[in-house]
Coordinates of C-alpha atoms in Angstrom, one line a residue:
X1 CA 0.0 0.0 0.0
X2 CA 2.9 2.5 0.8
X3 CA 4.5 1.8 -1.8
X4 CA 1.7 2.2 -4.3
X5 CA 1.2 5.5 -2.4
X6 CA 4.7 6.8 -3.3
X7 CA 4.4 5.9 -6.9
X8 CA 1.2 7.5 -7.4
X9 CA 2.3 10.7 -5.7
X10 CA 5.5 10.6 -8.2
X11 CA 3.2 10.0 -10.7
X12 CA 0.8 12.6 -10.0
X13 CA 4.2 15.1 -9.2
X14 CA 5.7 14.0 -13.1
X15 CA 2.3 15.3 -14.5
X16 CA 1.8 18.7 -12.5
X17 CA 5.1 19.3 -13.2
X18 CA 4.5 18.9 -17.0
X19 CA 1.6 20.9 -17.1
X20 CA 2.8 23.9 -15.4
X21 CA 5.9 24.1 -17.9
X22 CA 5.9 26.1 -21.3
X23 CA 5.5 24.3 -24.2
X24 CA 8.8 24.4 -26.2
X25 CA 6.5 24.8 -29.2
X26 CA 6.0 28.3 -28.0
X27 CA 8.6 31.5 -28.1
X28 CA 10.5 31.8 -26.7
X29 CA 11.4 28.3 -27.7
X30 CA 15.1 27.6 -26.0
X31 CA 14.3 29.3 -23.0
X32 CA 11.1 26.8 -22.3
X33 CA 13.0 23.9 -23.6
X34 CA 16.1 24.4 -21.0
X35 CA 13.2 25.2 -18.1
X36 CA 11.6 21.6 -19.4
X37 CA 15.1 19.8 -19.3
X38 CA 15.8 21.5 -15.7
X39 CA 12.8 19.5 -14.7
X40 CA 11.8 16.9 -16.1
X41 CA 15.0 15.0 -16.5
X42 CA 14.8 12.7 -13.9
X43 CA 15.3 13.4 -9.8
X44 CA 14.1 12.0 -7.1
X45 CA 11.0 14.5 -6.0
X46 CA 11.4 14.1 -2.5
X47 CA 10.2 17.2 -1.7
X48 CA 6.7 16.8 -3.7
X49 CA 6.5 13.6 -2.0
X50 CA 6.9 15.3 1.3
X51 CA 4.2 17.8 0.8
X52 CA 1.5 14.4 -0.1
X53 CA 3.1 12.5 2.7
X54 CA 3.0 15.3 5.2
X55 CA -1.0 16.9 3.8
X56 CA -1.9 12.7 3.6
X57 CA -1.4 13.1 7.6
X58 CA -5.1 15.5 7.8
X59 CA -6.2 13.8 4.9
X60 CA -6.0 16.6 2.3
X61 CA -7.1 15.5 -1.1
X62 CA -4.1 14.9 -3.2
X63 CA -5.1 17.3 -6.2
X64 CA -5.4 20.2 -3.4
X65 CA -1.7 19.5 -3.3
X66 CA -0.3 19.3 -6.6
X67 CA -0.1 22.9 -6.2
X68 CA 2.3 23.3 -3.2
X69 CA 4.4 19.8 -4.5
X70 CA 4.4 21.6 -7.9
X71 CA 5.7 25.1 -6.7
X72 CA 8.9 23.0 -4.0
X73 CA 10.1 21.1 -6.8
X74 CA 10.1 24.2 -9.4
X75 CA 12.3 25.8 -6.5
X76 CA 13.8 23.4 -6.2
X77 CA 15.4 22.6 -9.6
X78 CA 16.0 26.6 -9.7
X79 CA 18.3 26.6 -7.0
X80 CA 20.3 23.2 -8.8
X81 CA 20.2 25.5 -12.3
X82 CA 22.0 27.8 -11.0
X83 CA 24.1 26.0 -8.1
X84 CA 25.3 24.2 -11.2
X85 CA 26.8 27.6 -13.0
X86 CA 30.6 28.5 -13.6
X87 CA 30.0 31.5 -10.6
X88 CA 28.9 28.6 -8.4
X89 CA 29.9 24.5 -8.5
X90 CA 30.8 24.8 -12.5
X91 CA 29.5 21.4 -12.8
X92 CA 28.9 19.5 -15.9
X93 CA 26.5 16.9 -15.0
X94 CA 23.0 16.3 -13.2
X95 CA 21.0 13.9 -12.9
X96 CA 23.0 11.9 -15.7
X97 CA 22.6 14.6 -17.8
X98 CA 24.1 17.8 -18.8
X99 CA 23.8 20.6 -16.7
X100 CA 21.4 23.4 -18.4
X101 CA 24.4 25.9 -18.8
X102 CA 26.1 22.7 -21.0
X103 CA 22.9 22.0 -22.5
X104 CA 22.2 25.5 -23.8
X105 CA 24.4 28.1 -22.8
X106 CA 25.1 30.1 -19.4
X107 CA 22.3 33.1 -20.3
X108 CA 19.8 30.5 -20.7
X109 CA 20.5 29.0 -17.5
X110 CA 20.1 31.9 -15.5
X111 CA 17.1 32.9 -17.2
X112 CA 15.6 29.2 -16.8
X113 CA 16.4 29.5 -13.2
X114 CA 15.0 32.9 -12.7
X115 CA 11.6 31.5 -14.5
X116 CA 10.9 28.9 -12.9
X117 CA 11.5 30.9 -9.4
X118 CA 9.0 32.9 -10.4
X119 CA 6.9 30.2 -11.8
X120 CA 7.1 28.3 -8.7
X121 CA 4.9 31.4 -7.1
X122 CA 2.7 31.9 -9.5
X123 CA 1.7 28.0 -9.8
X124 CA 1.6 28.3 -5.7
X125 CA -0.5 31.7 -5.7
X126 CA -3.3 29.8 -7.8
X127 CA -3.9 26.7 -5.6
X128 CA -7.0 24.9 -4.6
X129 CA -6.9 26.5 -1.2
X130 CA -8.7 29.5 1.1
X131 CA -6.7 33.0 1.1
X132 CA -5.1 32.8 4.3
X133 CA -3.7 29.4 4.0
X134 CA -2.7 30.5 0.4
X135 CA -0.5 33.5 2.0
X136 CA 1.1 31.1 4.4
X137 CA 1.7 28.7 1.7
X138 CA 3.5 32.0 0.1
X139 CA 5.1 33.1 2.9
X140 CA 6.4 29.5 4.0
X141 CA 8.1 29.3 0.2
X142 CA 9.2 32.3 0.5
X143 CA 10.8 32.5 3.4
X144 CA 12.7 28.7 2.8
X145 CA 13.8 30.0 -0.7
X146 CA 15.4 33.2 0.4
X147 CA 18.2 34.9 2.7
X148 CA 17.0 33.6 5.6
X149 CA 16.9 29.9 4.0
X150 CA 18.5 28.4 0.3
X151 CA 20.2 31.4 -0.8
X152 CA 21.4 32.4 2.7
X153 CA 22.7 28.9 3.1
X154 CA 24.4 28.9 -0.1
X155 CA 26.6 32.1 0.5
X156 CA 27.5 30.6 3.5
X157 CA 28.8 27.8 1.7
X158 CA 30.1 30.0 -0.7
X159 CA 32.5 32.3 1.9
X160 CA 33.4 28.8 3.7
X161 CA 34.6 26.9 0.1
X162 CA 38.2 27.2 -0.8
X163 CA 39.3 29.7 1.8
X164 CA 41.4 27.0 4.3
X165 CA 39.2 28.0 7.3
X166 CA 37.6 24.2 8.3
X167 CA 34.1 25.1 9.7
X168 CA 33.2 23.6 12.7
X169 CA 30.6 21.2 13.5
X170 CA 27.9 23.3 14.7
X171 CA 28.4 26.0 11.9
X172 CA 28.6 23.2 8.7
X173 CA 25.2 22.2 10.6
X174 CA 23.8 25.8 10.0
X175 CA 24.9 26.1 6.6
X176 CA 23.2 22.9 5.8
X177 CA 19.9 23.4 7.8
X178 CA 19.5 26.3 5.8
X179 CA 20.8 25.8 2.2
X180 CA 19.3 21.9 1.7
X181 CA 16.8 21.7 4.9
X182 CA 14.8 24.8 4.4
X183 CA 12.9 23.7 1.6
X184 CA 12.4 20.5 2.7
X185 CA 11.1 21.7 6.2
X186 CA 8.9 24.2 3.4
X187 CA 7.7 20.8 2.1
X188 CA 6.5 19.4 4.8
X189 CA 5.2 21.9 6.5
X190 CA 3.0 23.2 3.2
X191 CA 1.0 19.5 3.0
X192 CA 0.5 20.5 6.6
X193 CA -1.2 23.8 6.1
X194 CA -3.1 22.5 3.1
X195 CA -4.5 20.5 6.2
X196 CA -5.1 23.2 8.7
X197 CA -2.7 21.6 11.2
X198 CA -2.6 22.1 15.0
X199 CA 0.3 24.4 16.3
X200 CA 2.1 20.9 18.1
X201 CA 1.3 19.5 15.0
X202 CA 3.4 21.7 13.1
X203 CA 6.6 22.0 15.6
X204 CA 6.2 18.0 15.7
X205 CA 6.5 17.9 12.1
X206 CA 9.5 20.8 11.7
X207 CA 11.4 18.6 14.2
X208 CA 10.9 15.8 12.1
X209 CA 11.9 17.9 8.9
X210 CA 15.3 19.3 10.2
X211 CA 16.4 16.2 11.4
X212 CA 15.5 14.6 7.3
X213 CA 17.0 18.0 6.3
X214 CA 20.4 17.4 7.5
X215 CA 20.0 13.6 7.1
X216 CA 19.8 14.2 3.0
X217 CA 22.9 16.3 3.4
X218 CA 25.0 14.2 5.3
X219 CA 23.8 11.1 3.3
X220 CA 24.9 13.6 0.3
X221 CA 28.8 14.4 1.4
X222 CA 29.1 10.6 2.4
X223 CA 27.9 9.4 -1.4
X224 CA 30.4 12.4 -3.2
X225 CA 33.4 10.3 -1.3
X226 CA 31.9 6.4 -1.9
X227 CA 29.8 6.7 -4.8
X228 CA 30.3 6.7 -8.8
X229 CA 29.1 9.4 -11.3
X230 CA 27.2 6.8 -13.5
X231 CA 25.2 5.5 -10.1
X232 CA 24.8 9.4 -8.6
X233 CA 24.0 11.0 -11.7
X234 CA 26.6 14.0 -11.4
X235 CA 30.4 14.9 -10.7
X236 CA 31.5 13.2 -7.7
X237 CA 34.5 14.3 -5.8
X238 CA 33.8 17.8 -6.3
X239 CA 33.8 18.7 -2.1
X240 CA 37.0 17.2 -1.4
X241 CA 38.7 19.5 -5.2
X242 CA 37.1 22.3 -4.1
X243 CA 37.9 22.0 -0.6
X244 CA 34.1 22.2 1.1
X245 CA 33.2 21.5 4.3
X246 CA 31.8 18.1 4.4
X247 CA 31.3 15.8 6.8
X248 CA 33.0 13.3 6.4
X249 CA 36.1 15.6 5.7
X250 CA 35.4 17.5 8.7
X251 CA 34.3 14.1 11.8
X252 CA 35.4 11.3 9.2
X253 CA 32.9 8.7 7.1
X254 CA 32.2 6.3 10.7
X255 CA 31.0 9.4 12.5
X256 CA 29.3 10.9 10.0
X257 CA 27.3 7.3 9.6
X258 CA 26.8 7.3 13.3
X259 CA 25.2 11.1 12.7
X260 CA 22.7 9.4 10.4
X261 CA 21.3 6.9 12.9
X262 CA 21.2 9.5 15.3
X263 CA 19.4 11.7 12.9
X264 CA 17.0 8.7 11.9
X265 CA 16.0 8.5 15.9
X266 CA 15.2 12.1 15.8
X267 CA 12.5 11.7 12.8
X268 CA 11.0 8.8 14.2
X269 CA 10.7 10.1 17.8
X270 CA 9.4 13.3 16.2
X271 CA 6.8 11.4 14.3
X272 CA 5.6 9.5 17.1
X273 CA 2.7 11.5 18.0
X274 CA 1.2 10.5 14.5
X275 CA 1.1 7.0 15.0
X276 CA 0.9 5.0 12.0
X277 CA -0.9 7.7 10.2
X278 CA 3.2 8.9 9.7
X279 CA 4.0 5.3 7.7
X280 CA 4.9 7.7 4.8
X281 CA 6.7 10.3 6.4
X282 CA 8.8 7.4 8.2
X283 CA 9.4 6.2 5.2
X284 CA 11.1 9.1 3.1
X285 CA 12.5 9.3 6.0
X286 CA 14.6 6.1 5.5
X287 CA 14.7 6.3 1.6
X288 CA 16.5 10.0 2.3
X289 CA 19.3 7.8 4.6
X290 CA 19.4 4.5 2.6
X291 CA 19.9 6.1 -1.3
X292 CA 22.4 5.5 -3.6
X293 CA 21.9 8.9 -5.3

């Protein structure tokens, strides 16, 4: 049954997404074609999936939440357009496939990224909800995209990489919780608007997010060290030649494992109030930890 529920959610995901895109058969024609490849090349939609697992906890119908799983992911593969430019990570490959800046040319990739930012609102502005929940659904993206989320998390990263000062522990942790976990706390927290949620409900469930937040990115540095670029689908190796702050580079690969299950007790313990209502939440939870990719 969980699984089925996951597929159709990815399903349902694969379509909204397609639908809110431009048609490359409409001018301008290259930019909607590198906006479609950004997309709909593959990835893992874990933050769509979040926002049906999360809104499936008050039992919100899944087409009020194509809206809010539509607008994430469109952040989402933004924020990789242009984390993937020559300014930023100057990588070649993503999700097994050339990076938009390779595929077109670096203009159009910072104009498909700034279009499907402000996509991602517009899609978000018309969904199937009541005004006030709609301006919280805004605000919430909003807030996880900008300064005080993504982007502040990525200059962080940025003034950290390459300048021989090892951040410690506690600060790699704030650069994390705000550059990859913002958005997918924004995830979660959006299926739980759609749903009207209870104020414990909510803190329960931002618990549960942070701790999934920094478990992707720790599960991320550990892969960039063990994995391949055929099986992860871009450049590996790239932390240790540009000389991030990592994980593993800064506690070692055991420790940083040993983070994970400590991180894995924090979601389930955050989840608990739920009961089994939380089957799909647990279980992101553990295909964020267990990936290959």
């Amino acid at each position: 049954m969980l699984d089925g529920s996951l597929r159709d959610w990815r399903e349902r995901a694969d379509a909204a997404l397609a639908r809110a895109l431009p048609s490359p058969d409409h001018e301008p024609r290259l930019l909607h074609m590198a906006m479609r490849h950004a997309v709909l090349l593959g990835g893992k939609r874990m933050r769509p999936l979040l926002v049906h697992a999360s809104g499936a906890l008050f039992e919100v119908a899944p087409s009020v939440l194509d809206g809010p799983a539509t607008a994430v992911e469109l952040i989402h593969a933004y924020s990789l357009v242009h984390d993937d430019l020559p300014a930023m990570d100057d990588d070649e490959l993503r999700r097994g496939q050339p990076t938009v800046h390779v595929a077109f040319d670096e203009a159009t990739a910072i104009l498909a990224g700034d279009a499907l930012q402000s996509l991602a609102f517009a899609v978000l502005a018309d969904t199937d909800s009541d005004d006030r929940t709609r301006v919280a659904l805004l605000r919430t993206l909003a807030e996880a995209a900008g300064v005080a989320g993504m982007c502040g998390g990525q200059a962080l990263d940025i003034d950290a990489t390459g300048s021989g000062a090892r951040l410690d522990l506690a600060a790699l942790e704030r650069v994390h919780a705000l550059k990859t976990g913002a958005l997918i706390r924004a995830a979660v927290r959006m299926g739980a608007l759609c749903g009207n949620a209870d104020p414990a409900s909510l803190e329960a469930l931002d618990r549960y997010a942070r701790a999934l937040g920094l478990a992707f990115q720790v599960r991320d540095d550990i892969l960039d060290v063990e994995s391949d670029s055929q099986t992860l689908g871009k450049t590996v190796g790239k932390d240790a030649a540009q000389d991030k702050s990592t994980f593993p580079a800064l506690i070692g690969l055991d420790a940083s494992r040993a983070r994970l299950d400590e991180l894995a007790q924090a979601m389930n313990q955050a989840l608990e109030p739920f009961g089994e209502r939380a089957h799909a939440l647990r279980a992101l939870g553990r295909m964020a930890i267990e990936r290959d990719r």
